[in-house]
Tab-separated table of C-alpha atoms in Angstrom:
chain	number	residue	atom	x	y	z
A	1	GLY	CA	-69.998	41.101	42.663
A	2	GLN	CA	-67.738	43.893	41.971
A	3	ASN	CA	-64.457	44.480	43.660
A	4	ILE	CA	-61.492	46.423	43.181
A	5	ASP	CA	-58.000	45.586	44.932
A	6	GLN	CA	-54.965	47.494	45.544
A	7	PRO	CA	-52.301	47.670	48.036
A	8	THR	CA	-53.402	49.249	51.442
A	9	GLU	CA	-50.020	50.960	51.987
A	10	MET	CA	-46.391	51.192	50.225
A	11	THR	CA	-43.203	53.004	51.401
A	12	ALA	CA	-40.586	54.326	48.771
A	13	THR	CA	-37.554	56.578	49.090
A	14	GLU	CA	-37.439	60.032	47.520
A	15	GLY	CA	-35.856	59.820	44.208
A	16	ALA	CA	-36.989	56.332	43.478
A	17	ILE	CA	-39.712	54.660	41.355
A	18	VAL	CA	-42.558	53.072	42.535
A	19	GLN	CA	-45.562	50.957	40.943
A	20	ILE	CA	-49.021	50.497	42.481
A	21	ASN	CA	-51.213	47.726	41.594
A	22	CYS	CA	-54.548	47.547	40.843
A	23	THR	CA	-56.662	44.503	40.034
A	24	TYR	CA	-60.728	44.723	39.279
A	25	GLN	CA	-63.652	42.441	38.560
A	26	THR	CA	-66.634	44.407	37.553
A	27	SER	CA	-69.782	44.092	35.867
A	28	GLY	CA	-68.394	45.815	32.720
A	29	PHE	CA	-65.723	47.916	31.947
A	30	ASN	CA	-65.757	51.660	30.509
A	31	GLY	CA	-62.510	52.972	31.709
A	32	LEU	CA	-59.973	52.937	34.557
A	33	PHE	CA	-59.198	56.218	36.532
A	34	TRP	CA	-56.223	56.928	38.818
A	35	TYR	CA	-56.913	59.714	41.539
A	36	GLN	CA	-54.414	61.245	43.999
A	37	GLN	CA	-55.522	62.174	47.413
A	38	HIS	CA	-53.702	63.995	49.978
A	39	ALA	CA	-54.850	63.407	53.830
A	40	GLY	CA	-57.530	65.782	54.571
A	41	GLU	CA	-58.283	66.690	50.969
A	42	ALA	CA	-60.443	65.937	47.869
A	43	PRO	CA	-59.218	63.266	45.647
A	44	THR	CA	-57.514	64.872	42.320
A	45	PHE	CA	-57.785	63.219	38.510
A	46	LEU	CA	-54.452	61.923	37.756
A	47	SER	CA	-54.904	59.455	34.509
A	48	TYR	CA	-57.716	57.729	32.549
A	49	ASN	CA	-57.169	54.344	30.370
A	50	VAL	CA	-59.721	52.841	28.287
A	51	LEU	CA	-57.463	50.873	25.912
A	52	ASP	CA	-54.700	48.484	26.673
A	53	GLY	CA	-51.308	50.055	27.135
A	54	LEU	CA	-49.349	52.604	28.893
A	55	GLU	CA	-50.205	56.483	29.005
A	56	GLU	CA	-47.272	58.671	30.365
A	57	LYS	CA	-47.866	61.694	31.683
A	58	GLY	CA	-44.769	63.501	32.935
A	59	ARG	CA	-43.589	61.636	36.055
A	60	PHE	CA	-46.542	59.521	36.327
A	61	SER	CA	-47.623	56.640	33.816
A	62	SER	CA	-50.465	54.152	34.041
A	63	PHE	CA	-50.792	51.027	32.386
A	64	LEU	CA	-54.030	48.937	31.594
A	65	SER	CA	-54.445	44.945	30.723
A	66	ARG	CA	-58.265	44.424	29.995
A	67	SER	CA	-58.058	40.778	29.579
A	68	LYS	CA	-56.100	40.411	32.880
A	69	GLY	CA	-58.383	43.013	34.716
A	70	TYR	CA	-55.106	44.577	35.982
A	71	SER	CA	-53.901	48.439	35.869
A	72	TYR	CA	-50.721	50.005	37.738
A	73	LEU	CA	-49.637	53.790	38.313
A	74	LEU	CA	-45.897	54.101	37.902
A	75	LEU	CA	-44.650	57.120	39.855
A	76	LYS	CA	-40.818	58.092	38.945
A	77	GLU	CA	-38.402	60.490	40.407
A	78	LEU	CA	-40.148	60.424	43.861
A	79	GLN	CA	-40.907	63.924	45.535
A	80	MET	CA	-42.013	64.149	49.002
A	81	LYS	CA	-45.040	65.739	47.993
A	82	ASP	CA	-45.967	62.595	46.573
A	83	SER	CA	-47.180	61.276	49.787
A	84	ALA	CA	-50.666	60.505	49.493
A	85	SER	CA	-53.107	58.086	48.834
A	86	TYR	CA	-53.856	56.731	45.460
A	87	LEU	CA	-57.184	55.639	44.259
A	88	CYS	CA	-57.888	53.207	41.376
A	89	ALA	CA	-61.458	53.419	40.214
A	90	VAL	CA	-63.117	51.672	37.393
A	91	THR	CA	-66.429	52.749	35.237
A	92	ASP	CA	-68.771	49.973	35.404
A	93	SER	CA	-71.479	48.844	32.557
A	94	ASN	CA	-73.684	51.449	34.154
A	95	TYR	CA	-71.273	54.217	33.752
A	96	GLN	CA	-70.653	54.643	37.524
A	97	LEU	CA	-67.357	54.482	39.128
A	98	ILE	CA	-66.454	51.578	41.461
A	99	TRP	CA	-63.500	52.903	43.783
A	100	GLY	CA	-60.839	50.585	45.479
A	101	ALA	CA	-59.867	51.813	48.886
A	102	GLY	CA	-56.926	53.330	48.133
A	103	THR	CA	-52.876	52.905	48.734
A	104	LYS	CA	-51.382	55.142	51.081
A	105	LEU	CA	-47.736	55.756	50.079
A	106	ILE	CA	-45.214	57.016	52.281
A	107	ILE	CA	-41.838	58.675	50.948
A	108	LYS	CA	-39.257	58.655	53.055
A	109	PRO	CA	-35.848	60.977	52.354
B	1	ILE	CA	-61.863	80.229	40.308
B	2	ALA	CA	-64.110	77.501	38.413
B	3	GLY	CA	-64.924	74.538	40.598
B	4	ILE	CA	-67.197	72.938	43.157
B	5	THR	CA	-68.316	74.507	46.173
B	6	GLN	CA	-69.326	72.461	49.464
B	7	ALA	CA	-71.352	73.773	52.477
B	8	PRO	CA	-70.799	73.479	55.286
B	9	THR	CA	-67.380	72.500	55.765
B	10	SER	CA	-67.867	70.496	58.802
B	11	GLN	CA	-70.973	70.024	61.178
B	12	ILE	CA	-71.662	68.177	64.268
B	13	LEU	CA	-75.571	67.231	64.236
B	14	ALA	CA	-77.723	65.362	66.913
B	15	ALA	CA	-79.163	62.339	65.839
B	16	GLY	CA	-82.862	62.861	64.384
B	17	ARG	CA	-82.227	65.726	62.882
B	18	ARG	CA	-82.477	66.558	59.272
B	19	MET	CA	-79.787	68.226	57.402
B	20	THR	CA	-79.135	69.250	53.837
B	21	LEU	CA	-75.427	69.366	52.598
B	22	ARG	CA	-75.210	72.021	49.607
B	23	CYS	CA	-73.177	71.268	46.612
B	24	THR	CA	-72.723	74.050	43.675
B	25	GLN	CA	-70.649	73.890	40.597
B	26	ASP	CA	-69.883	76.718	38.164
B	27	MET	CA	-68.268	74.239	34.998
B	28	ARG	CA	-71.712	73.619	33.639
B	29	HIS	CA	-70.952	69.744	34.175
B	30	ASN	CA	-73.955	67.751	33.077
B	31	ALA	CA	-73.243	64.845	35.567
B	32	MET	CA	-73.183	65.466	39.587
B	33	TYR	CA	-72.374	62.767	42.293
B	34	TRP	CA	-72.520	62.569	45.911
B	35	TYR	CA	-69.897	60.100	47.696
B	36	ARG	CA	-69.165	59.013	51.225
B	37	GLN	CA	-65.501	58.256	52.548
B	38	ASP	CA	-64.874	56.237	55.675
B	39	LEU	CA	-61.688	55.239	56.766
B	40	GLY	CA	-60.426	51.688	55.414
B	41	LEU	CA	-63.257	51.960	52.544
B	42	GLY	CA	-63.237	53.294	48.859
B	43	LEU	CA	-65.413	56.156	48.006
B	44	ARG	CA	-68.939	54.720	48.141
B	45	LEU	CA	-71.738	56.396	45.749
B	46	ILE	CA	-74.597	57.878	47.299
B	47	HIS	CA	-76.778	59.458	44.588
B	48	TYR	CA	-75.908	60.665	41.040
B	49	SER	CA	-77.338	63.067	38.660
B	50	ASN	CA	-76.607	62.408	34.817
B	51	THR	CA	-78.213	65.930	34.059
B	52	ALA	CA	-80.582	68.347	35.264
B	53	GLY	CA	-83.876	67.011	36.104
B	54	THR	CA	-82.700	63.181	36.636
B	55	THR	CA	-81.075	61.549	39.810
B	56	GLY	CA	-80.275	57.854	40.480
B	57	LYS	CA	-79.469	55.721	43.274
B	58	GLY	CA	-76.008	54.551	43.912
B	59	GLU	CA	-74.462	52.091	46.169
B	60	VAL	CA	-75.604	53.181	49.479
B	61	PRO	CA	-78.848	55.802	48.974
B	62	ASP	CA	-80.618	54.757	52.237
B	63	GLY	CA	-81.109	57.640	54.465
B	64	TYR	CA	-80.140	59.967	51.809
B	65	SER	CA	-82.434	61.777	49.082
B	66	VAL	CA	-81.030	64.649	46.455
B	67	SER	CA	-82.846	66.874	43.834
B	68	ARG	CA	-81.430	68.486	40.637
B	69	ALA	CA	-83.228	71.361	39.795
B	70	ASN	CA	-80.913	73.363	37.406
B	71	THR	CA	-77.493	72.358	36.187
B	72	ASP	CA	-75.190	73.756	39.172
B	73	ASP	CA	-76.899	72.595	42.026
B	74	PHE	CA	-77.061	69.305	43.891
B	75	PRO	CA	-78.090	69.305	47.276
B	76	LEU	CA	-77.980	66.077	49.504
B	77	THR	CA	-80.629	65.675	52.200
B	78	LEU	CA	-80.167	63.574	55.609
B	79	ALA	CA	-84.154	63.003	56.529
B	80	SER	CA	-83.363	61.961	60.100
B	81	ALA	CA	-79.890	61.548	61.267
B	82	VAL	CA	-78.012	58.451	62.644
B	83	PRO	CA	-74.786	57.881	64.022
B	84	SER	CA	-73.980	55.631	60.904
B	85	GLN	CA	-73.985	58.676	58.539
B	86	THR	CA	-71.093	60.102	60.296
B	87	SER	CA	-68.412	60.195	57.291
B	88	VAL	CA	-66.685	62.770	55.127
B	89	TYR	CA	-69.116	63.486	52.264
B	90	PHE	CA	-67.739	64.573	48.667
B	91	CYS	CA	-69.806	66.409	45.936
B	92	ALA	CA	-67.891	65.681	42.562
B	93	SER	CA	-68.884	66.541	38.913
B	94	SER	CA	-68.070	65.669	35.389
B	95	ASP	CA	-68.702	66.723	31.969
B	96	HIS	CA	-70.222	63.737	30.973
B	97	ALA	CA	-70.457	60.263	32.711
B	98	LEU	CA	-67.642	58.874	31.162
B	99	GLY	CA	-65.239	61.933	31.823
B	100	PRO	CA	-62.918	62.209	34.912
B	101	GLN	CA	-64.872	63.790	38.119
B	102	HIS	CA	-63.778	66.950	39.783
B	103	PHE	CA	-64.391	67.069	43.823
B	104	GLY	CA	-65.499	69.566	46.073
B	105	ASP	CA	-63.210	70.005	49.659
B	106	GLY	CA	-65.951	67.690	51.320
B	107	THR	CA	-68.103	67.982	54.560
B	108	ARG	CA	-67.014	66.236	57.626
B	109	LEU	CA	-70.058	65.302	59.215
B	110	SER	CA	-70.480	63.890	62.875
B	111	ILE	CA	-73.526	62.414	64.100
B	112	LEU	CA	-74.056	62.070	67.896
């Protein structure tokens, strides 16, 4: 079966760094996405990885290891507005996105 | 402002009633999707359309139908609503099947 695992909840301090992990088992692989979703709002696109390595975009970076079925999202210089759920999603062999349940990130001052 | 519009924003519906959720995008995206999001679960794909005139079944299609008569519109119909269909429904679109998806604001649907 297809499965994406990520921690349910994480807590971090304003100004710090946090790493949100995602492991996946899917039928085929055509890329991995990270989305941010604030409570009561729609998901918004953060990053896309299809090759191994690190993709950096401002305070956010995303890493992929296809051989390990593993990705992480790294958030630096945390701000209170970063409090949200972070969703990991993998495009399978049918080009459909399989979604993890999301990691709720709580930022404390 | 370009984007995706969903209607209604929220709805309370009696079980057994028919309901159509509307979704319109003005980005000329080829692909469109309908998801439901339930507490503790990831987004689950109901139906999708890779291009106008074609549709496909996702992970949880039972009880739902869609049509894609043109590029912009992708309505989702519940033929006879049941309480287990209480959920938040998101419509999304992408330029192509491997592209990032852009989401509407969602429809909060309660079936009593």
